mmCIF file of C-alpha atoms in Angstrom:
data_model
loop_
_atom_site.group_PDB
_atom_site.id
_atom_site.type_symbol
_atom_site.label_atom_id
_atom_site.label_comp_id
_atom_site.label_asym_id
_atom_site.label_seq_id
_atom_site.Cartn_x
_atom_site.Cartn_y
_atom_site.Cartn_z
ATOM 1 C CA UNK A 805 33.855 17.794 -58.011
ATOM 2 C CA UNK A 806 34.520 14.789 -59.730
ATOM 3 C CA UNK A 807 37.821 13.372 -61.167
ATOM 4 C CA UNK A 808 36.650 13.950 -64.606
ATOM 5 C CA UNK A 809 36.028 17.503 -63.431
ATOM 6 C CA UNK A 810 39.199 18.332 -61.998
ATOM 7 C CA UNK A 811 40.792 16.271 -64.829
ATOM 8 C CA UNK A 812 39.082 19.271 -67.536
ATOM 9 C CA UNK A 813 40.450 22.168 -65.012
ATOM 10 C CA UNK A 814 43.934 20.572 -65.582
ATOM 11 C CA UNK A 815 43.825 20.528 -69.212
ATOM 12 C CA UNK A 816 42.085 23.746 -69.318
ATOM 13 C CA UNK A 817 44.756 25.656 -67.720
ATOM 14 C CA UNK A 818 47.506 23.538 -69.641
ATOM 15 C CA UNK A 819 46.273 24.200 -72.687
ATOM 16 C CA UNK A 820 45.660 28.142 -71.724
ATOM 17 C CA UNK A 821 49.452 28.097 -70.862
ATOM 18 C CA UNK A 822 51.167 26.132 -73.381
ATOM 19 C CA UNK A 823 48.676 27.793 -75.786
ATOM 20 C CA UNK A 824 49.881 31.313 -74.719
ATOM 21 C CA UNK A 825 53.329 30.155 -74.999
ATOM 22 C CA UNK A 826 53.061 29.328 -78.595
ATOM 23 C CA UNK A 827 50.536 32.134 -79.684
ATOM 24 C CA UNK A 828 53.142 34.959 -78.045
ATOM 25 C CA UNK A 829 56.232 33.016 -79.854
ATOM 26 C CA UNK A 830 54.651 33.130 -83.241
ATOM 27 C CA UNK A 831 52.684 36.588 -82.868
ATOM 28 C CA UNK A 832 56.185 37.796 -82.091
ATOM 29 C CA UNK A 833 57.384 36.131 -85.568
ATOM 30 C CA UNK A 834 54.715 37.065 -87.465
ATOM 31 C CA UNK A 835 55.117 40.938 -86.642
ATOM 32 C CA UNK A 836 58.975 41.030 -87.076
ATOM 33 C CA UNK A 837 58.080 39.115 -90.473
ATOM 34 C CA UNK A 838 60.177 36.107 -89.416
ATOM 35 C CA UNK A 839 57.211 34.120 -89.610
ATOM 36 C CA UNK A 840 58.341 31.915 -93.074
ATOM 37 C CA UNK A 841 58.876 28.251 -91.807
ATOM 38 C CA UNK A 842 57.248 26.099 -89.016
ATOM 39 C CA UNK A 843 59.890 26.281 -85.588
ATOM 40 C CA UNK A 844 60.547 22.916 -84.190
ATOM 41 C CA UNK A 845 62.399 24.148 -81.015
ATOM 42 C CA UNK A 846 59.045 26.119 -80.376
ATOM 43 C CA UNK A 847 56.743 23.319 -81.153
ATOM 44 C CA UNK A 848 58.962 20.788 -79.122
ATOM 45 C CA UNK A 849 58.886 23.849 -76.440
ATOM 46 C CA UNK A 850 54.885 24.199 -76.472
ATOM 47 C CA UNK A 851 54.662 20.001 -76.737
ATOM 48 C CA UNK A 852 56.712 19.438 -73.522
ATOM 49 C CA UNK A 853 54.948 22.271 -71.288
ATOM 50 C CA UNK A 854 51.348 20.518 -72.358
ATOM 51 C CA UNK A 855 52.560 17.087 -71.616
ATOM 52 C CA UNK A 856 54.381 18.329 -68.552
ATOM 53 C CA UNK A 857 51.470 20.286 -66.855
ATOM 54 C CA UNK A 858 48.920 17.813 -67.711
ATOM 55 C CA UNK A 859 51.323 14.624 -66.067
ATOM 56 C CA UNK A 860 51.865 16.942 -62.863
ATOM 57 C CA UNK A 861 48.416 18.075 -62.678
ATOM 58 C CA UNK A 862 46.698 15.066 -62.980
ATOM 59 C CA UNK A 863 49.247 13.076 -60.714
ATOM 60 C CA UNK A 864 48.570 15.886 -58.166
ATOM 61 C CA UNK A 865 44.514 15.304 -58.443
ATOM 62 C CA UNK A 866 45.140 11.636 -58.240
ATOM 63 C CA UNK A 867 47.560 11.696 -54.838
ATOM 64 C CA UNK A 868 44.904 13.899 -53.331
ATOM 65 C CA UNK A 869 41.823 11.752 -54.330
ATOM 66 C CA UNK A 870 43.115 8.214 -54.726
ATOM 67 C CA UNK A 871 39.545 6.595 -54.522
ATOM 68 C CA UNK A 872 37.994 8.544 -56.831
ATOM 69 C CA UNK A 873 41.249 7.748 -59.727
ATOM 70 C CA UNK A 874 39.043 4.088 -60.550
ATOM 71 C CA UNK A 875 35.889 5.325 -60.463
ATOM 72 C CA UNK A 876 33.672 4.607 -63.911
ATOM 73 C CA UNK A 877 33.100 7.323 -65.360
ATOM 74 C CA UNK A 878 28.818 7.452 -64.994
ATOM 75 C CA UNK A 879 26.491 8.389 -67.250
ATOM 76 C CA UNK A 880 26.036 11.956 -66.856
ATOM 77 C CA UNK A 881 29.679 12.558 -67.268
ATOM 78 C CA UNK A 882 29.875 10.258 -70.210
ATOM 79 C CA UNK A 883 26.777 12.876 -71.792
ATOM 80 C CA UNK A 884 28.586 15.914 -70.828
ATOM 81 C CA UNK A 885 31.681 14.736 -72.629
ATOM 82 C CA UNK A 886 29.765 13.668 -75.753
ATOM 83 C CA UNK A 887 28.331 17.051 -76.079
ATOM 84 C CA UNK A 888 31.137 18.917 -75.492
ATOM 85 C CA UNK A 889 33.610 16.755 -78.031
ATOM 86 C CA UNK A 890 30.499 17.298 -80.356
ATOM 87 C CA UNK A 891 30.333 20.916 -80.014
ATOM 88 C CA UNK A 892 33.989 21.639 -80.143
ATOM 89 C CA UNK A 893 34.062 19.227 -82.983
ATOM 90 C CA UNK A 894 31.832 21.701 -84.877
ATOM 91 C CA UNK A 895 33.595 24.297 -83.719
ATOM 92 C CA UNK A 896 37.569 22.697 -85.215
ATOM 93 C CA UNK A 897 36.001 21.717 -88.285
ATOM 94 C CA UNK A 898 34.450 25.461 -89.169
ATOM 95 C CA UNK A 899 38.342 27.097 -88.025
ATOM 96 C CA UNK A 900 39.743 24.474 -90.321
ATOM 97 C CA UNK A 901 38.208 25.358 -93.341
ATOM 98 C CA UNK A 902 38.715 29.142 -92.615
ATOM 99 C CA UNK A 903 42.370 28.216 -91.996
ATOM 100 C CA UNK A 904 42.058 26.627 -95.528
ATOM 101 C CA UNK A 905 40.129 29.691 -96.939
ATOM 102 C CA UNK A 906 42.997 31.913 -95.420
ATOM 103 C CA UNK A 907 45.766 29.993 -97.157
ATOM 104 C CA UNK A 908 43.887 31.064 -100.404
ATOM 105 C CA UNK A 909 44.676 34.839 -99.850
ATOM 106 C CA UNK A 910 48.111 34.029 -97.634
ATOM 107 C CA UNK A 911 49.758 31.130 -99.654
ATOM 108 C CA UNK A 912 52.370 30.683 -97.013
ATOM 109 C CA UNK A 913 52.779 27.238 -95.520
ATOM 110 C CA UNK A 914 53.697 28.190 -91.972
ATOM 111 C CA UNK A 915 50.400 30.270 -91.729
ATOM 112 C CA UNK A 916 48.236 27.217 -92.408
ATOM 113 C CA UNK A 917 50.360 25.300 -89.899
ATOM 114 C CA UNK A 918 49.791 27.504 -87.159
ATOM 115 C CA UNK A 919 46.300 28.227 -88.283
ATOM 116 C CA UNK A 920 45.489 24.433 -88.061
ATOM 117 C CA UNK A 921 47.298 23.972 -84.837
ATOM 118 C CA UNK A 922 45.514 27.135 -83.136
ATOM 119 C CA UNK A 923 42.174 25.822 -84.099
ATOM 120 C CA UNK A 924 43.226 22.658 -82.768
ATOM 121 C CA UNK A 925 44.076 23.999 -79.280
ATOM 122 C CA UNK A 926 41.334 26.497 -79.321
ATOM 123 C CA UNK A 927 38.695 23.802 -80.008
ATOM 124 C CA UNK A 928 39.989 21.276 -77.280
ATOM 125 C CA UNK A 929 40.191 24.590 -75.374
ATOM 126 C CA UNK A 930 36.389 25.142 -75.913
ATOM 127 C CA UNK A 931 35.862 21.333 -74.887
ATOM 128 C CA UNK A 932 37.375 21.360 -71.554
ATOM 129 C CA UNK A 933 35.610 24.799 -70.841
ATOM 130 C CA UNK A 934 32.138 23.218 -72.237
ATOM 131 C CA UNK A 935 32.755 20.377 -69.897
ATOM 132 C CA UNK A 936 32.709 22.370 -66.969
ATOM 133 C CA UNK A 937 29.954 24.337 -67.881
ATOM 134 C CA UNK A 938 27.727 21.628 -68.130
ATOM 135 C CA UNK A 939 28.808 19.988 -65.248
ATOM 136 C CA UNK A 940 27.739 23.203 -63.144
ATOM 137 C CA UNK A 941 24.595 23.827 -65.167
ATOM 138 C CA UNK A 942 21.327 22.031 -65.856
ATOM 139 C CA UNK A 943 22.039 19.275 -68.075
ATOM 140 C CA UNK A 944 19.757 16.382 -70.008
ATOM 141 C CA UNK B 1098 19.147 21.643 -73.389
ATOM 142 C CA UNK B 1099 15.855 23.091 -70.810
ATOM 143 C CA UNK B 1100 16.933 25.931 -68.700
ATOM 144 C CA UNK B 1101 14.849 23.658 -66.046
ATOM 145 C CA UNK B 1102 14.119 19.815 -65.763
ATOM 146 C CA UNK B 1103 10.518 19.402 -65.942
ATOM 147 C CA UNK B 1104 10.272 16.495 -63.657
ATOM 148 C CA UNK B 1105 10.614 16.617 -60.064
ATOM 149 C CA UNK B 1106 11.916 14.020 -57.827
ATOM 150 C CA UNK B 1107 12.023 12.969 -53.633
ATOM 151 C CA UNK B 1108 15.518 11.427 -53.659
ATOM 152 C CA UNK B 1109 16.871 14.168 -51.043
ATOM 153 C CA UNK B 1110 13.273 13.238 -49.115
ATOM 154 C CA UNK B 1111 13.432 9.687 -49.658
ATOM 155 C CA UNK B 1112 17.157 9.188 -48.585
ATOM 156 C CA UNK B 1113 16.722 10.796 -45.337
ATOM 157 C CA UNK B 1114 13.988 8.030 -44.795
ATOM 158 C CA UNK B 1115 15.934 5.754 -44.836
ATOM 159 C CA UNK B 1116 18.580 6.167 -42.431
ATOM 160 C CA UNK B 1117 20.041 9.682 -43.721
ATOM 161 C CA UNK B 1118 21.575 7.464 -46.550
ATOM 162 C CA UNK B 1119 24.165 10.067 -48.050
ATOM 163 C CA UNK B 1120 24.770 10.967 -51.627
ATOM 164 C CA UNK B 1121 27.589 9.159 -51.949
ATOM 165 C CA UNK B 1122 26.495 5.842 -50.582
ATOM 166 C CA UNK B 1123 23.076 6.414 -52.366
ATOM 167 C CA UNK B 1124 25.364 6.971 -55.598
ATOM 168 C CA UNK B 1125 27.304 3.871 -55.357
ATOM 169 C CA UNK B 1126 24.231 1.730 -54.915
ATOM 170 C CA UNK B 1127 23.041 2.946 -58.267
ATOM 171 C CA UNK B 1128 26.282 3.252 -60.093
ATOM 172 C CA UNK B 1129 26.596 7.047 -60.180
ATOM 173 C CA UNK B 1130 28.943 9.579 -58.403
ATOM 174 C CA UNK B 1131 27.861 11.127 -55.554
ATOM 175 C CA UNK B 1132 27.781 15.031 -57.942
ATOM 176 C CA UNK B 1133 25.340 12.948 -60.052
ATOM 177 C CA UNK B 1134 22.560 12.198 -57.345
ATOM 178 C CA UNK B 1135 23.565 15.854 -56.147
ATOM 179 C CA UNK B 1136 22.324 16.885 -59.794
ATOM 180 C CA UNK B 1137 19.281 15.086 -59.539
ATOM 181 C CA UNK B 1138 17.750 15.819 -56.307
ATOM 182 C CA UNK B 1139 18.869 19.696 -57.427
ATOM 183 C CA UNK B 1140 16.860 18.983 -60.377
ATOM 184 C CA UNK B 1141 20.055 19.747 -62.655
ATOM 185 C CA UNK B 1142 19.864 16.503 -64.392
ATOM 186 C CA UNK B 1143 17.123 13.899 -65.327
ATOM 187 C CA UNK B 1144 18.746 10.034 -64.574
ATOM 188 C CA UNK B 1145 18.496 7.728 -67.145
ATOM 189 C CA UNK B 1146 15.463 5.009 -66.815
ATOM 190 C CA UNK B 1147 17.825 2.664 -65.858
ATOM 191 C CA UNK B 1148 19.075 4.852 -63.029
ATOM 192 C CA UNK B 1149 15.788 5.681 -61.859
ATOM 193 C CA UNK B 1150 14.591 2.355 -61.933
ATOM 194 C CA UNK B 1151 18.039 1.798 -59.717
ATOM 195 C CA UNK B 1152 16.963 4.310 -57.144
ATOM 196 C CA UNK B 1153 13.504 3.222 -56.872
ATOM 197 C CA UNK B 1154 14.793 -0.446 -56.219
ATOM 198 C CA UNK B 1155 17.213 1.002 -53.302
ATOM 199 C CA UNK B 1156 14.079 2.649 -51.587
ATOM 200 C CA UNK B 1157 11.869 -0.100 -52.422
ATOM 201 C CA UNK B 1158 9.207 2.010 -54.195
ATOM 202 C CA UNK B 1159 8.031 2.574 -57.715
ATOM 203 C CA UNK B 1160 9.221 5.388 -60.203
ATOM 204 C CA UNK B 1161 5.664 7.517 -59.535
ATOM 205 C CA UNK B 1162 6.507 7.572 -55.646
ATOM 206 C CA UNK B 1163 9.959 9.186 -56.564
ATOM 207 C CA UNK B 1164 9.845 10.796 -60.023
ATOM 208 C CA UNK B 1165 6.760 13.328 -61.087
ATOM 209 C CA UNK B 1166 6.200 15.137 -63.922
ATOM 210 C CA UNK B 1167 6.137 18.783 -63.597
ATOM 211 C CA UNK B 1168 3.166 20.360 -65.618
ATOM 212 C CA UNK B 1169 4.418 23.788 -64.716
ATOM 213 C CA UNK B 1170 7.865 23.482 -66.227
ATOM 214 C CA UNK B 1171 7.123 20.857 -68.966
#
């Protein structure tokens, strides 16, 4: 497994954990009918979790694989990253437009905010998942 | 993205003929990772023309001696 693959795993896991935390809080507030404004503390905790997991994870893989850290990204990795980024970008665009359409029917600012934030998180999860898939399968 | 790549190669065979060159060593010589060399040997990735030429140059042979179009897959 290359450093790039390990990095993708770290980011995927970090996003799943922090995203699950955020989704749980937002869902709870939505079901309780209290999701009428953006909770900055929740956002701060989400951000800290995401950053902390990313830093710790990358530090660990760098510590155990010091020779790979400075390796240049090779041609296959560049193609994988580009393709995954392109596809996840399409998903992000679709979800943002869907969020905007949702706002037309549910004009609550907080809903729009969390819908777009959720779109970003989901598209990033998809990007790293696609990278891992392309790394492991036949790729042209 | 094709299910299989229509290009066969003899990279592994050439590595073993050249003093058991490892995937990692070959990768460093042609500026790709060991995993990319493994993917090339397994037919999961087609190298760029530049990388293909570099590989051929390492073994001192022509491109046709290492890479071959597979009519069945193509």
